[in-house]
Short mmCIF file of C-alpha atoms in Angstrom, two decimals:
data_model
loop_
_atom_site.label_atom_id
_atom_site.label_comp_id
_atom_site.label_asym_id
_atom_site.label_seq_id
_atom_site.Cartn_x
_atom_site.Cartn_y
_atom_site.Cartn_z
CA MET A 14 0.00 0.00 0.00
CA LYS A 15 1.35 3.42 -0.95
CA SER A 16 2.25 5.73 1.91
CA ILE A 17 -0.60 8.28 1.36
CA GLU A 18 -3.18 5.53 0.88
CA LYS A 19 -1.84 3.81 3.98
CA ASP A 20 -2.12 7.06 5.99
CA ASN A 21 -5.67 7.61 4.72
CA HIS A 22 -6.57 4.01 5.59
CA ILE A 23 -5.14 4.43 9.12
CA MET A 24 -7.03 7.75 9.54
CA PHE A 25 -10.24 6.13 8.26
CA MET A 26 -9.90 3.15 10.61
CA SER A 27 -9.04 5.48 13.50
CA SER A 28 -12.13 7.56 12.87
CA ILE A 29 -14.29 4.40 12.73
CA ARG A 30 -12.78 3.26 16.04
CA ALA A 31 -13.30 6.72 17.53
CA MET A 32 -16.94 6.70 16.37
CA ARG A 33 -17.47 3.28 17.92
CA GLN A 34 -15.82 4.40 21.15
CA ARG A 35 -17.95 7.56 21.21
CA ARG A 36 -21.12 5.47 20.66
CA ILE A 37 -20.17 3.01 23.41
CA GLY A 38 -19.20 5.90 25.70
CA LEU A 39 -22.49 7.61 24.99
CA ALA A 40 -24.44 4.44 25.68
CA VAL A 41 -22.54 3.87 28.93
CA ALA A 42 -23.13 7.48 30.00
CA LEU A 43 -26.81 7.28 29.06
CA PHE A 44 -27.31 4.02 30.88
CA ALA A 45 -25.37 5.17 33.93
CA SER A 46 -27.25 8.46 34.11
CA LEU A 47 -30.62 6.71 33.76
CA SER A 48 -29.72 4.16 36.41
CA LEU A 49 -27.90 6.25 38.95
CA SER A 50 -30.19 9.24 38.73
CA GLY A 51 -33.10 6.91 39.43
CA ALA A 52 -34.79 7.98 36.21
CA GLY A 53 -35.90 4.40 35.78
CA LEU A 54 -34.20 1.11 35.16
CA ALA A 55 -37.42 0.03 33.52
CA ASP A 56 -37.10 2.82 30.98
CA SER A 57 -33.57 1.84 30.07
CA LEU A 58 -34.50 -1.83 29.78
CA ASN A 59 -37.40 -1.04 27.48
CA PHE A 60 -35.19 1.30 25.51
CA ALA A 61 -32.79 -1.60 25.07
CA THR A 62 -35.36 -4.15 23.96
CA GLY A 63 -36.73 -1.78 21.35
CA LYS A 64 -40.28 -2.99 22.01
CA GLU A 65 -43.39 -1.12 22.98
CA LYS A 66 -43.27 0.63 26.35
CA PRO A 67 -45.88 -0.73 28.76
CA PRO A 68 -48.35 1.71 30.29
CA PRO A 69 -47.63 3.04 33.80
CA PRO A 70 -49.65 1.65 36.70
CA PRO A 71 -52.98 3.37 37.36
CA GLU A 72 -52.87 6.12 40.02
CA HIS A 73 -55.61 4.43 42.01
CA VAL A 74 -57.12 0.97 41.98
CA THR A 75 -60.45 -0.01 43.45
CA PRO A 76 -60.78 -3.58 44.70
CA ALA A 77 -63.72 -5.51 43.29
CA ASN A 78 -64.85 -6.34 46.83
CA THR A 79 -65.41 -4.02 49.79
CA PRO A 80 -62.21 -4.26 51.88
CA PRO A 81 -62.37 -6.01 55.25
CA ALA A 82 -62.52 -3.89 58.38
CA ASP A 83 -59.24 -3.21 60.21
CA GLY A 84 -57.92 -6.28 61.96
CA THR A 85 -60.34 -8.64 60.23
CA SER A 86 -60.36 -10.74 57.10
CA LYS A 87 -62.92 -11.26 54.39
CA ARG A 88 -63.52 -14.42 52.39
CA ILE A 89 -63.47 -13.72 48.67
CA GLN A 90 -63.12 -15.39 45.32
CA ILE A 91 -60.83 -13.63 42.91
CA THR A 92 -59.42 -14.28 39.44
CA GLY A 93 -56.01 -13.08 38.38
CA GLU A 94 -52.48 -13.89 37.28
CA ILE A 95 -49.82 -15.40 39.55
CA ILE A 96 -47.05 -12.79 39.63
CA ASP A 97 -43.66 -11.97 40.98
CA ALA A 98 -45.06 -9.27 43.25
CA TRP A 99 -41.84 -7.23 43.61
CA CYS A 100 -41.37 -6.75 39.86
CA GLN A 101 -45.03 -5.95 39.31
CA VAL A 102 -45.42 -3.44 42.16
CA SER A 103 -42.03 -1.78 41.70
CA GLY A 104 -42.25 -1.71 37.90
CA ILE A 105 -38.48 -2.21 37.82
CA MET A 106 -38.56 -4.44 34.76
CA GLY A 107 -41.10 -2.42 32.83
CA ILE A 108 -43.49 -5.37 32.79
CA GLY A 109 -44.16 -7.63 35.76
CA VAL A 110 -46.78 -9.87 34.18
CA GLY A 111 -47.26 -12.18 31.21
CA THR A 112 -45.04 -14.35 29.07
CA GLY A 113 -42.56 -11.50 28.55
CA HIS A 114 -41.80 -11.58 32.27
CA HIS A 115 -42.22 -15.31 32.94
CA GLN A 116 -38.51 -16.19 33.06
CA CYS A 117 -37.81 -13.28 35.43
CA ALA A 118 -40.72 -14.40 37.62
CA ILE A 119 -39.15 -17.87 37.86
CA TRP A 120 -35.79 -16.35 38.82
CA CYS A 121 -37.41 -14.20 41.51
CA ALA A 122 -39.60 -16.99 42.89
CA ALA A 123 -36.57 -19.30 43.15
CA GLY A 124 -34.73 -16.44 44.86
CA GLY A 125 -37.40 -16.23 47.55
CA GLY A 126 -39.17 -13.18 46.16
CA PRO A 127 -42.83 -12.61 47.01
CA ILE A 128 -45.52 -14.36 44.97
CA GLY A 129 -48.76 -12.52 44.36
CA ILE A 130 -51.93 -12.41 42.31
CA GLN A 131 -52.55 -9.52 39.96
CA GLY A 132 -56.31 -9.48 40.34
CA SER A 133 -58.62 -8.71 37.46
CA ASP A 134 -59.64 -5.71 39.61
CA GLY A 135 -56.11 -4.27 39.22
CA VAL A 136 -54.99 -4.96 42.78
CA ALA A 137 -51.70 -6.76 43.48
CA TYR A 138 -52.40 -9.22 46.31
CA ILE A 139 -49.47 -10.77 48.22
CA LEU A 140 -49.84 -14.50 48.91
CA LEU A 141 -49.06 -15.55 52.49
CA LYS A 142 -50.15 -19.15 52.14
CA VAL A 143 -51.38 -21.33 49.26
CA GLU A 144 -53.49 -24.39 50.12
CA GLY A 145 -51.65 -24.79 53.41
CA GLN A 146 -48.15 -24.27 51.96
CA ASP A 147 -45.84 -21.43 52.90
CA PRO A 148 -45.02 -19.56 49.70
CA ILE A 149 -41.30 -18.73 49.75
CA ALA A 150 -39.41 -20.63 47.03
CA SER A 151 -42.19 -23.23 47.12
CA GLU A 152 -42.16 -25.58 44.12
CA THR A 153 -45.93 -25.20 43.78
CA ALA A 154 -45.69 -21.42 43.67
CA ILE A 155 -42.86 -21.55 41.13
CA ASP A 156 -44.85 -23.97 38.98
CA PHE A 157 -47.88 -21.61 39.00
CA GLU A 158 -45.99 -18.50 37.91
CA THR A 159 -47.85 -16.51 35.20
CA ASP A 160 -50.86 -18.85 35.28
CA GLU A 161 -54.32 -17.30 35.41
CA VAL A 162 -56.14 -18.71 38.41
CA LYS A 163 -59.38 -18.33 40.30
CA VAL A 164 -58.95 -18.72 44.04
CA ASP A 165 -60.97 -18.84 47.22
CA ALA A 166 -59.08 -16.84 49.83
CA ASP A 167 -59.11 -14.88 53.07
CA TRP A 168 -58.25 -11.24 52.30
CA TYR A 169 -56.45 -8.92 54.70
CA VAL A 170 -55.46 -5.28 54.23
CA ARG A 171 -52.75 -3.92 56.48
CA ASP A 172 -50.81 -0.65 56.19
CA GLY A 173 -51.29 -0.18 52.48
CA THR A 174 -50.75 -3.77 51.36
CA ASN A 175 -53.27 -6.42 50.32
CA TYR A 176 -52.61 -9.98 51.48
CA LEU A 177 -54.32 -13.29 50.65
CA ILE A 178 -54.33 -16.63 52.38
CA VAL A 179 -55.42 -18.91 49.55
CA ASN A 180 -57.66 -21.68 50.84
CA LYS A 181 -58.18 -23.32 47.47
CA ILE A 182 -57.22 -22.82 43.84
CA LEU A 183 -60.60 -23.26 42.21
CA GLU A 184 -59.50 -23.02 38.57
CA ASN A 185 -56.15 -22.84 36.74
CA HIS A 186 -56.41 -21.57 33.16
CA GLY A 187 -52.65 -21.82 32.48
CA VAL A 188 -50.67 -18.98 30.91
CA VAL A 189 -53.15 -16.62 29.27
CA ASN A 190 -51.36 -13.25 29.19
CA GLN A 191 -49.11 -13.58 26.13
CA ASN A 192 -47.34 -10.23 25.91
CA HIS A 193 -43.79 -11.18 24.85
CA GLU A 194 -44.23 -10.12 21.25
CA LYS A 195 -45.54 -6.72 22.29
CA TYR A 196 -43.08 -5.89 25.08
CA GLY A 197 -40.21 -8.31 24.51
CA ILE A 198 -38.69 -10.58 27.14
CA VAL A 199 -37.41 -8.68 30.17
CA PRO A 200 -34.75 -8.32 31.33
CA PHE A 201 -31.92 -9.06 28.88
CA GLY A 202 -34.20 -9.75 25.92
CA GLY A 203 -34.86 -13.14 24.33
CA MET B 11 -23.91 -3.79 18.69
CA ARG B 12 -26.39 -6.26 20.23
CA ARG B 13 -23.58 -7.75 22.31
CA THR B 14 -22.73 -4.27 23.54
CA TYR B 15 -26.35 -3.65 24.56
CA ASP B 16 -26.53 -7.04 26.31
CA PHE B 17 -23.31 -6.24 28.16
CA LEU B 18 -24.54 -2.76 29.11
CA ARG B 19 -27.86 -4.09 30.35
CA PHE B 20 -26.17 -6.70 32.49
CA ALA B 21 -23.51 -4.27 33.69
CA GLY B 22 -26.18 -1.74 34.67
CA LEU B 23 -28.21 -4.31 36.58
CA ALA B 24 -25.12 -5.70 38.27
CA LEU B 25 -24.04 -2.18 39.22
CA LEU B 26 -27.42 -1.39 40.73
CA PHE B 27 -27.65 -4.55 42.77
CA ALA B 28 -24.00 -4.99 43.68
CA TRP B 29 -23.10 -1.37 44.45
CA PRO B 30 -21.36 -1.26 47.85
CA ALA B 31 -24.13 -0.45 50.26
CA ASN B 32 -21.95 1.70 52.50
CA SER B 33 -21.02 4.03 49.65
CA PHE B 34 -24.24 6.01 50.14
CA ALA B 35 -27.60 5.42 51.73
CA ALA B 36 -30.63 4.06 49.88
CA ASP B 37 -29.67 4.15 46.22
CA PRO B 38 -32.65 5.39 44.19
CA LEU B 39 -33.98 3.14 41.43
CA GLY B 40 -36.88 5.13 40.01
CA VAL B 41 -39.41 2.44 40.91
CA ASN B 42 -43.16 3.06 41.21
CA GLY B 43 -44.02 5.49 44.04
CA GLU B 44 -40.44 5.38 45.28
CA VAL B 45 -39.75 6.72 48.77
CA GLN B 46 -36.35 6.44 50.44
CA ALA B 47 -36.75 4.99 53.90
CA SER B 48 -34.72 4.42 57.04
CA LEU B 49 -36.77 2.36 59.47
CA LYS B 50 -36.25 0.88 62.90
CA GLY B 51 -38.49 -2.11 63.47
CA LYS B 52 -38.91 -5.63 64.72
CA VAL B 53 -38.71 -8.51 62.23
CA VAL B 54 -42.08 -10.29 62.28
CA ASP B 55 -43.94 -13.07 60.46
CA ILE B 56 -46.79 -11.35 58.58
CA LEU B 57 -49.07 -14.39 58.74
CA CYS B 58 -48.67 -14.43 62.53
CA GLU B 59 -49.23 -10.66 62.80
CA ILE B 60 -52.38 -10.42 60.75
CA GLY B 61 -53.78 -13.96 60.65
CA HIS B 62 -52.66 -15.09 64.14
CA ASP B 63 -51.24 -18.24 62.48
CA CYS B 64 -47.81 -18.34 64.10
CA ALA B 65 -44.90 -20.71 63.53
CA PRO B 66 -41.60 -21.14 65.38
CA ASN B 67 -38.82 -18.78 64.26
CA CYS B 68 -41.13 -16.82 61.93
CA GLY B 69 -41.61 -19.90 59.74
CA ASP B 70 -37.89 -20.75 59.38
CA GLY B 71 -37.47 -18.82 56.14
CA LYS B 72 -40.57 -20.08 54.36
CA ARG B 73 -42.89 -17.19 55.26
CA GLN B 74 -43.13 -13.56 54.25
CA LEU B 75 -41.56 -11.19 56.79
CA ALA B 76 -42.11 -7.56 57.67
CA LEU B 77 -40.64 -4.81 59.79
CA LYS B 78 -43.00 -3.70 62.54
CA THR B 79 -42.18 -0.19 63.68
CA ALA B 80 -42.88 1.40 67.08
CA ASP B 81 -46.10 2.98 65.74
CA ASP B 82 -47.39 -0.56 65.00
CA LYS B 83 -47.03 -0.23 61.22
CA LEU B 84 -46.07 -3.22 59.10
CA TYR B 85 -43.64 -2.76 56.23
CA PHE B 86 -43.66 -5.82 53.97
CA ALA B 87 -39.96 -6.68 53.43
CA SER B 88 -39.75 -8.10 49.94
CA LYS B 89 -36.48 -7.43 48.14
CA SER B 90 -32.81 -7.77 49.04
CA HIS B 91 -29.68 -6.30 47.51
CA VAL B 92 -29.07 -9.46 45.46
CA ILE B 93 -30.39 -9.53 41.93
CA PHE B 94 -33.68 -11.50 41.70
CA ALA B 95 -33.67 -12.44 45.40
CA GLY B 96 -35.88 -11.80 48.41
CA LEU B 97 -35.00 -10.80 51.95
CA THR B 98 -35.77 -13.86 54.04
CA ASN B 99 -32.15 -15.08 54.16
CA ASP B 100 -31.14 -11.72 55.62
CA LEU B 101 -33.99 -11.24 58.07
CA ILE B 102 -34.77 -14.69 59.42
CA GLN B 103 -31.85 -14.55 61.86
CA PHE B 104 -33.51 -11.48 63.44
CA CYS B 105 -36.99 -12.96 63.96
CA GLY B 106 -38.53 -11.07 66.89
CA LYS B 107 -35.55 -8.72 67.11
CA GLU B 108 -35.15 -5.11 66.15
CA ILE B 109 -33.03 -3.89 63.23
CA ILE B 110 -32.45 -0.58 61.49
CA ALA B 111 -33.02 -0.87 57.75
CA ASP B 112 -32.14 1.44 54.91
CA GLY B 113 -33.82 1.15 51.55
CA LEU B 114 -36.76 2.08 49.37
CA ILE B 115 -40.51 1.76 49.66
CA THR B 116 -42.34 1.16 46.39
CA SER B 117 -46.09 1.24 45.87
CA ALA B 118 -48.51 0.56 43.02
CA TYR B 119 -51.55 -1.59 42.25
CA GLY B 120 -52.90 -1.05 45.77
CA SER B 121 -49.94 -2.53 47.61
CA GLN B 122 -46.57 -1.43 48.89
CA MET B 123 -43.34 -3.17 49.78
CA LEU B 124 -39.90 -2.51 51.19
CA PHE B 125 -36.58 -3.06 49.41
CA ILE B 126 -33.85 -3.26 52.06
CA GLN B 127 -30.40 -2.45 50.75
CA GLN B 128 -28.52 -2.47 54.06
CA TYR B 129 -29.26 -2.93 57.72
CA LYS B 130 -27.63 -2.81 61.14
CA THR B 131 -28.55 -4.22 64.52
CA SER B 132 -27.89 -1.10 66.61
CA GLU B 133 -27.50 2.65 66.13
CA THR B 134 -23.73 2.35 66.51
CA GLY B 135 -23.42 -0.91 64.56
CA GLU B 136 -21.88 -1.42 61.15
CA TRP B 137 -24.13 -1.38 58.10
CA ILE B 138 -24.50 -4.84 56.58
CA ASP B 139 -25.28 -5.22 52.90
CA ALA B 140 -28.49 -7.23 52.40
CA THR B 141 -26.78 -9.96 50.39
CA GLN B 142 -27.20 -13.01 52.61
CA PHE B 143 -29.01 -14.89 49.83
CA ARG B 144 -25.87 -14.80 47.67
CA THR B 145 -23.67 -15.87 50.59
CA ASP B 146 -25.95 -18.81 51.39
CA TRP B 147 -26.34 -19.78 47.73
CA ALA B 148 -22.56 -19.68 47.21
CA LYS B 149 -21.96 -21.86 50.27
CA ALA B 150 -24.56 -24.38 49.12
CA HIS B 151 -22.97 -24.57 45.67
CA GLY B 152 -19.31 -24.61 46.75
CA VAL B 153 -18.34 -21.27 45.21
CA GLU B 154 -17.14 -17.94 46.58
CA PRO B 155 -19.85 -15.32 47.27
CA ASP B 156 -17.99 -12.81 45.09
CA SER B 157 -17.56 -15.25 42.20
CA GLN B 158 -19.31 -14.60 38.90
CA THR B 159 -21.24 -17.86 39.38
CA ALA B 160 -22.72 -16.58 42.64
CA LYS B 161 -23.40 -13.10 41.22
CA GLU B 162 -25.27 -14.72 38.33
CA TRP B 163 -26.81 -17.41 40.54
CA TYR B 164 -30.03 -17.49 38.52
CA LYS B 165 -28.19 -18.81 35.45
CA THR B 166 -27.14 -22.08 37.07
CA ASP B 167 -29.61 -22.52 39.92
CA GLU B 168 -31.10 -26.00 39.70
CA THR B 169 -34.63 -24.91 40.71
CA VAL B 170 -34.63 -22.27 37.98
CA ARG B 171 -33.29 -24.69 35.38
CA ALA B 172 -35.88 -27.32 36.25
CA ALA B 173 -38.75 -24.80 36.02
CA LEU B 174 -37.55 -23.35 32.72
CA GLU B 175 -36.93 -26.79 31.23
CA LEU B 176 -40.47 -27.78 32.22
CA HIS B 177 -42.42 -24.80 30.86
CA GLY B 178 -39.90 -22.79 28.80
CA LYS B 179 -38.85 -19.18 29.28
CA LEU B 180 -42.32 -17.99 28.21
CA GLY B 181 -44.16 -20.54 30.37
CA LEU B 182 -46.05 -21.80 27.32
CA THR B 183 -44.61 -25.32 27.05
CA PRO B 184 -47.35 -27.66 28.27
#
């Protein structure tokens, strides 16, 4: 290669490398600023998957049943999806329900995270017991993740959180909420 | 470029969950209804508190736990400082005892929960990072708690693998 051509080639390759480094630097800075400023890990994850951004949670939810009085429980039947309650309530993964979040729900359930039911009334209920079994890292609870179920349960409300003691799972419809094509698989993509 | 994004996503998550807890208090995450919280409270079994169904040692790590503060409020303790892991491994040793916890309260869909990032057992005590799950998992699997295998425990955990092999990552495999 002639000297001038060689110099031009080196300059060209250097500029390509510099562009790549700038892009990576920009992405690192963007990600770090989003994460560390608390602007939303969920936002950055959704940005990364390139899929549709899920809607934010409603400002208020109204339970389908009249809540029990303080210090008491109420027997109810409710239909909803078995969820990883931390991801759903916190919104940290963007989506906390459906097939797009199923793998994450398995990870969290195995890690001892709280299992819940996202009721059809919009309320996230925390499960304290399921058919006599304690819920943490329970094989039954892990196996039910993302399934749509109808349960008979005792409902408690205490200090801003809804809890259920599930007496019986009346119906299990399997995985119904198929949202992976719309929102992608979170986190880390497919 | 995709590899770069994958790396950045993992690096960001790892940074958020593995950031040294004593570097600053209650790292914000931007979660729903986020409130930074420093709470002093007794570790209690929620089922015992509200349903009067009590078990020895708060259920030995199989039940949901909460912090009960002096004003009789329950804060459902749900998330530790280990990626994809709950708090029971950290809190069960303090069943019935008081701790001081530093973290975030998140709320949405009619419920709220507490993410504890660090805790201490007295005002003058040392802050302890809420990472007992990783320590216990590493011990059970014969690896170091700071090893990559322990940090990415969910990739090799046998319970996870069995569940994903059974129903697939979307849960749709019958």
